[in-house]
Amino acid sequence: MILISWNCQGLGTPCTVHTLGELLRSHHPSLVFLAETKCKKGRIDGIKRRSGLFGCYVESQGRSGGLALLWDKSTTVQLQTFGPHHINVMCIRKGSLKRGDSLVSTALLIRTIIRRFKEALTSTDLHDLGHEGSPFTWCNQYPEPDTIYERLDSACADPSWRARFPNAVVRHIPVTSSDHDALLIDLVNTPRLPRPKRRPFRFEAM
């Protein structure tokens, strides 16, 4: 089972929508969480129709915020709670998750509540799952020497979840349409197959 979490920084541009489509086609995720969608109901509904996915969402407030959670037909999602900064669901997938397993997606929290967020992680015994790939998930996209890289996005789980999915890995997926990388959470650590080489296009001789 593959999960993707991405701070997409707005779904209002064709480039971002195209990047989302590439993520869906390349990785076939069962569940996709999008933060900072910066859009209203109509845009999310359009993406759901084109991708063939189901979903729920929190509309943006003006030109900021907005969350979306999308899933495929093999996954059953029961919405628990939601708000401007979170969507909490119970996720059940045939042959994979047992009833009662919970997958919680949380948007990036603003700096004023980071301390509370850390306290919440401690009180709920949630731990960083680590990652593969680049050590950073965000870049300010300034030219050198003012370029700044940070790891602002991470996936967390409690010990019982980790025991159920001991082979789960988190991979950072670079994208060009946002200053945040996407997070891919693979619950079974599926081996990555090399991409087939594309044959170069050539005009045929007339």
mmCIF file of C-alpha atoms in Angstrom:
data_model
loop_
_atom_site.group_PDB
_atom_site.id
_atom_site.type_symbol
_atom_site.label_atom_id
_atom_site.label_comp_id
_atom_site.label_asym_id
_atom_site.label_seq_id
_atom_site.Cartn_x
_atom_site.Cartn_y
_atom_site.Cartn_z
ATOM 1 C CA MET A 1 0.000 0.000 0.000
ATOM 2 C CA ILE A 2 1.401 3.352 -1.080
ATOM 3 C CA LEU A 3 0.526 6.685 0.543
ATOM 4 C CA ILE A 4 1.546 10.140 -0.671
ATOM 5 C CA SER A 5 1.542 13.382 1.317
ATOM 6 C CA TRP A 6 2.383 16.637 -0.470
ATOM 7 C CA ASN A 7 2.337 20.324 0.415
ATOM 8 C CA CYS A 8 1.482 21.284 -3.149
ATOM 9 C CA GLN A 9 1.375 25.077 -2.634
ATOM 10 C CA GLY A 10 -1.764 25.521 -4.709
ATOM 11 C CA LEU A 11 -3.666 23.437 -7.258
ATOM 12 C CA GLY A 12 -4.561 26.462 -9.342
ATOM 13 C CA THR A 13 -1.848 26.059 -11.977
ATOM 14 C CA PRO A 14 -1.680 23.507 -14.814
ATOM 15 C CA CYS A 15 1.918 22.696 -13.818
ATOM 16 C CA THR A 16 0.907 21.590 -10.309
ATOM 17 C CA VAL A 17 -2.045 19.566 -11.582
ATOM 18 C CA HIS A 18 0.250 17.912 -14.136
ATOM 19 C CA THR A 19 2.767 17.077 -11.390
ATOM 20 C CA LEU A 20 0.000 15.525 -9.289
ATOM 21 C CA GLY A 21 -1.039 13.433 -12.275
ATOM 22 C CA GLU A 22 2.550 12.250 -12.722
ATOM 23 C CA LEU A 23 2.732 11.237 -9.047
ATOM 24 C CA LEU A 24 -0.497 9.256 -9.408
ATOM 25 C CA ARG A 25 0.593 7.519 -12.611
ATOM 26 C CA SER A 26 4.118 6.752 -11.400
ATOM 27 C CA HIS A 27 3.334 5.446 -7.913
ATOM 28 C CA HIS A 28 -0.349 4.359 -7.966
ATOM 29 C CA PRO A 29 -0.989 5.441 -4.355
ATOM 30 C CA SER A 30 -3.989 4.150 -2.433
ATOM 31 C CA LEU A 31 -4.225 7.366 -0.422
ATOM 32 C CA VAL A 32 -3.105 10.925 -1.249
ATOM 33 C CA PHE A 33 -3.054 13.841 1.197
ATOM 34 C CA LEU A 34 -2.621 17.368 -0.184
ATOM 35 C CA ALA A 35 -1.876 20.422 1.957
ATOM 36 C CA GLU A 36 -2.087 24.088 0.939
ATOM 37 C CA THR A 37 -4.393 23.361 -1.995
ATOM 38 C CA LYS A 38 -5.457 27.045 -2.019
ATOM 39 C CA CYS A 39 -8.616 26.211 -3.932
ATOM 40 C CA LYS A 40 -12.336 25.672 -3.581
ATOM 41 C CA LYS A 41 -14.683 22.738 -4.063
ATOM 42 C CA GLY A 42 -14.876 22.901 -7.860
ATOM 43 C CA ARG A 43 -11.147 22.413 -8.416
ATOM 44 C CA ILE A 44 -10.946 19.365 -6.124
ATOM 45 C CA ASP A 45 -14.059 17.843 -7.682
ATOM 46 C CA GLY A 46 -12.471 18.222 -11.113
ATOM 47 C CA ILE A 47 -9.308 16.444 -9.986
ATOM 48 C CA LYS A 48 -11.392 13.641 -8.479
ATOM 49 C CA ARG A 49 -13.258 13.149 -11.761
ATOM 50 C CA ARG A 50 -10.134 13.129 -13.918
ATOM 51 C CA SER A 51 -8.181 10.811 -11.621
ATOM 52 C CA GLY A 52 -11.039 8.427 -10.847
ATOM 53 C CA LEU A 53 -10.426 8.838 -7.109
ATOM 54 C CA PHE A 54 -12.772 9.469 -4.212
ATOM 55 C CA GLY A 55 -12.058 12.222 -1.731
ATOM 56 C CA CYS A 56 -12.893 14.739 0.952
ATOM 57 C CA TYR A 57 -11.490 18.210 1.447
ATOM 58 C CA VAL A 58 -11.340 21.380 3.495
ATOM 59 C CA GLU A 59 -11.723 24.486 1.351
ATOM 60 C CA SER A 60 -9.077 27.184 1.465
ATOM 61 C CA GLN A 61 -9.559 30.398 3.396
ATOM 62 C CA GLY A 62 -8.988 33.073 0.819
ATOM 63 C CA ARG A 63 -5.672 32.386 -0.887
ATOM 64 C CA SER A 64 -4.200 30.213 1.847
ATOM 65 C CA GLY A 65 -4.821 26.830 3.406
ATOM 66 C CA GLY A 66 -6.975 24.102 1.995
ATOM 67 C CA LEU A 67 -6.628 20.330 2.435
ATOM 68 C CA ALA A 68 -7.646 17.334 0.357
ATOM 69 C CA LEU A 69 -7.596 13.593 0.943
ATOM 70 C CA LEU A 70 -8.027 11.297 -2.066
ATOM 71 C CA TRP A 71 -8.270 7.504 -2.174
ATOM 72 C CA ASP A 72 -8.846 4.719 -4.685
ATOM 73 C CA LYS A 73 -11.780 2.311 -4.912
ATOM 74 C CA SER A 74 -9.946 -0.449 -3.036
ATOM 75 C CA THR A 75 -9.729 1.724 0.086
ATOM 76 C CA THR A 76 -12.564 2.509 2.497
ATOM 77 C CA VAL A 77 -12.195 5.808 4.343
ATOM 78 C CA GLN A 78 -14.310 6.865 7.306
ATOM 79 C CA LEU A 79 -14.030 10.544 8.163
ATOM 80 C CA GLN A 80 -13.530 11.135 11.898
ATOM 81 C CA THR A 81 -12.770 14.834 12.338
ATOM 82 C CA PHE A 82 -11.535 17.688 10.190
ATOM 83 C CA GLY A 83 -10.585 21.335 10.473
ATOM 84 C CA PRO A 84 -8.456 24.025 8.812
ATOM 85 C CA HIS A 85 -5.254 22.188 9.762
ATOM 86 C CA HIS A 86 -6.159 18.496 9.753
ATOM 87 C CA ILE A 87 -8.182 15.655 8.275
ATOM 88 C CA ASN A 88 -8.495 12.641 10.576
ATOM 89 C CA VAL A 89 -9.765 9.418 9.008
ATOM 90 C CA MET A 90 -10.086 5.694 9.629
ATOM 91 C CA CYS A 91 -8.672 3.853 6.630
ATOM 92 C CA ILE A 92 -9.478 0.232 5.737
ATOM 93 C CA ARG A 93 -8.008 -1.524 2.717
ATOM 94 C CA LYS A 94 -8.926 -5.016 1.569
ATOM 95 C CA GLY A 95 -6.211 -7.522 2.394
ATOM 96 C CA SER A 96 -3.958 -4.895 3.928
ATOM 97 C CA LEU A 97 -5.282 -3.012 6.939
ATOM 98 C CA LYS A 98 -7.480 -4.500 9.600
ATOM 99 C CA ARG A 99 -10.488 -2.644 10.917
ATOM 100 C CA GLY A 100 -9.367 -0.207 13.542
ATOM 101 C CA ASP A 101 -6.098 0.836 11.903
ATOM 102 C CA SER A 102 -5.992 4.602 11.679
ATOM 103 C CA LEU A 103 -4.078 6.804 9.280
ATOM 104 C CA VAL A 104 -4.047 10.471 10.262
ATOM 105 C CA SER A 105 -2.972 13.243 7.895
ATOM 106 C CA THR A 106 -2.030 16.610 9.317
ATOM 107 C CA ALA A 107 -1.141 19.786 7.483
ATOM 108 C CA LEU A 108 1.925 21.814 8.279
ATOM 109 C CA LEU A 109 1.269 23.800 11.433
ATOM 110 C CA ILE A 110 2.052 27.474 11.703
ATOM 111 C CA ARG A 111 4.994 28.450 13.864
ATOM 112 C CA THR A 112 2.882 29.742 16.742
ATOM 113 C CA ILE A 113 1.657 26.220 17.545
ATOM 114 C CA ILE A 114 4.817 24.219 16.798
ATOM 115 C CA ARG A 115 5.447 23.813 20.518
ATOM 116 C CA ARG A 116 1.975 22.351 21.033
ATOM 117 C CA PHE A 117 2.509 20.099 18.059
ATOM 118 C CA LYS A 118 5.718 18.704 19.571
ATOM 119 C CA GLU A 119 3.930 18.186 22.873
ATOM 120 C CA ALA A 120 1.164 16.327 21.038
ATOM 121 C CA LEU A 121 3.726 14.038 19.397
ATOM 122 C CA THR A 122 5.236 13.254 22.781
ATOM 123 C CA SER A 123 1.915 12.671 24.531
ATOM 124 C CA THR A 124 0.661 10.340 21.772
ATOM 125 C CA ASP A 125 4.006 8.509 21.479
ATOM 126 C CA LEU A 126 4.402 9.420 17.805
ATOM 127 C CA HIS A 127 7.891 9.111 16.352
ATOM 128 C CA ASP A 128 9.493 10.217 13.113
ATOM 129 C CA LEU A 129 9.614 7.338 10.605
ATOM 130 C CA GLY A 130 12.801 8.641 9.026
ATOM 131 C CA HIS A 131 13.235 8.827 5.264
ATOM 132 C CA GLU A 132 15.103 7.782 2.161
ATOM 133 C CA GLY A 133 16.454 10.148 -0.452
ATOM 134 C CA SER A 134 17.429 13.764 -0.027
ATOM 135 C CA PRO A 135 17.738 14.873 3.625
ATOM 136 C CA PHE A 136 15.624 17.956 2.852
ATOM 137 C CA THR A 137 12.008 18.447 1.773
ATOM 138 C CA TRP A 138 11.888 22.216 1.257
ATOM 139 C CA CYS A 139 13.933 24.877 -0.508
ATOM 140 C CA ASN A 140 13.365 28.627 -0.583
ATOM 141 C CA GLN A 141 14.380 28.533 -4.276
ATOM 142 C CA TYR A 142 16.690 31.516 -3.911
ATOM 143 C CA PRO A 143 19.923 31.597 -5.921
ATOM 144 C CA GLU A 144 23.229 30.912 -4.178
ATOM 145 C CA PRO A 145 24.497 32.010 -1.696
ATOM 146 C CA ASP A 146 21.002 32.643 -0.261
ATOM 147 C CA THR A 147 19.637 29.146 -0.892
ATOM 148 C CA ILE A 148 18.148 27.508 2.204
ATOM 149 C CA TYR A 149 17.250 23.824 2.515
ATOM 150 C CA GLU A 150 15.192 22.392 5.379
ATOM 151 C CA ARG A 151 13.366 19.205 6.275
ATOM 152 C CA LEU A 152 9.904 20.601 7.036
ATOM 153 C CA ASP A 153 7.812 17.550 6.111
ATOM 154 C CA SER A 154 7.873 14.207 7.907
ATOM 155 C CA ALA A 155 5.748 11.132 8.610
ATOM 156 C CA CYS A 156 5.156 9.943 12.186
ATOM 157 C CA ALA A 157 3.658 6.821 13.751
ATOM 158 C CA ASP A 158 3.273 5.224 17.168
ATOM 159 C CA PRO A 159 5.008 1.949 18.189
ATOM 160 C CA SER A 160 1.933 -0.214 17.543
ATOM 161 C CA TRP A 161 1.655 1.085 13.964
ATOM 162 C CA ARG A 162 5.385 0.572 13.474
ATOM 163 C CA ALA A 163 5.090 -3.003 14.742
ATOM 164 C CA ARG A 164 2.268 -3.692 12.279
ATOM 165 C CA PHE A 165 4.233 -2.235 9.360
ATOM 166 C CA PRO A 166 7.890 -2.936 10.246
ATOM 167 C CA ASN A 167 9.047 -2.596 6.633
ATOM 168 C CA ALA A 168 7.381 0.755 5.979
ATOM 169 C CA VAL A 169 9.648 3.386 4.455
ATOM 170 C CA VAL A 170 9.268 7.086 3.692
ATOM 171 C CA ARG A 171 10.760 8.471 0.501
ATOM 172 C CA HIS A 172 11.194 12.095 -0.525
ATOM 173 C CA ILE A 173 9.916 12.606 -4.079
ATOM 174 C CA PRO A 174 11.298 15.768 -5.745
ATOM 175 C CA VAL A 175 8.775 17.887 -7.643
ATOM 176 C CA THR A 176 9.284 21.078 -9.614
ATOM 177 C CA SER A 177 5.894 22.747 -9.167
ATOM 178 C CA SER A 178 6.197 23.302 -5.391
ATOM 179 C CA ASP A 179 8.940 24.285 -2.970
ATOM 180 C CA HIS A 180 8.043 21.154 -0.951
ATOM 181 C CA ASP A 181 8.906 17.587 -1.959
ATOM 182 C CA ALA A 182 6.165 14.978 -1.807
ATOM 183 C CA LEU A 183 6.363 12.240 0.825
ATOM 184 C CA LEU A 184 5.751 8.686 -0.358
ATOM 185 C CA ILE A 185 4.971 6.214 2.433
ATOM 186 C CA ASP A 186 5.347 2.605 1.294
ATOM 187 C CA LEU A 187 3.910 0.239 3.907
ATOM 188 C CA VAL A 188 5.613 -2.876 2.529
ATOM 189 C CA ASN A 189 8.774 -1.334 1.026
ATOM 190 C CA THR A 190 7.975 -2.353 -2.532
ATOM 191 C CA PRO A 191 11.155 -2.796 -4.611
ATOM 192 C CA ARG A 192 11.581 0.074 -7.025
ATOM 193 C CA LEU A 193 11.843 -1.102 -10.609
ATOM 194 C CA PRO A 194 14.030 0.844 -13.034
ATOM 195 C CA ARG A 195 12.076 3.010 -15.414
ATOM 196 C CA PRO A 196 12.020 1.699 -18.973
ATOM 197 C CA LYS A 197 14.171 3.732 -21.311
ATOM 198 C CA ARG A 198 12.226 5.753 -23.809
ATOM 199 C CA ARG A 199 13.200 5.356 -27.429
ATOM 200 C CA PRO A 200 14.305 8.691 -28.870
ATOM 201 C CA PHE A 201 11.879 10.213 -31.353
ATOM 202 C CA ARG A 202 13.166 10.414 -34.908
ATOM 203 C CA PHE A 203 11.575 11.540 -38.131
ATOM 204 C CA GLU A 204 11.309 8.755 -40.696
ATOM 205 C CA ALA A 205 13.081 9.241 -43.977
ATOM 206 C CA MET A 206 10.687 10.124 -46.787
#
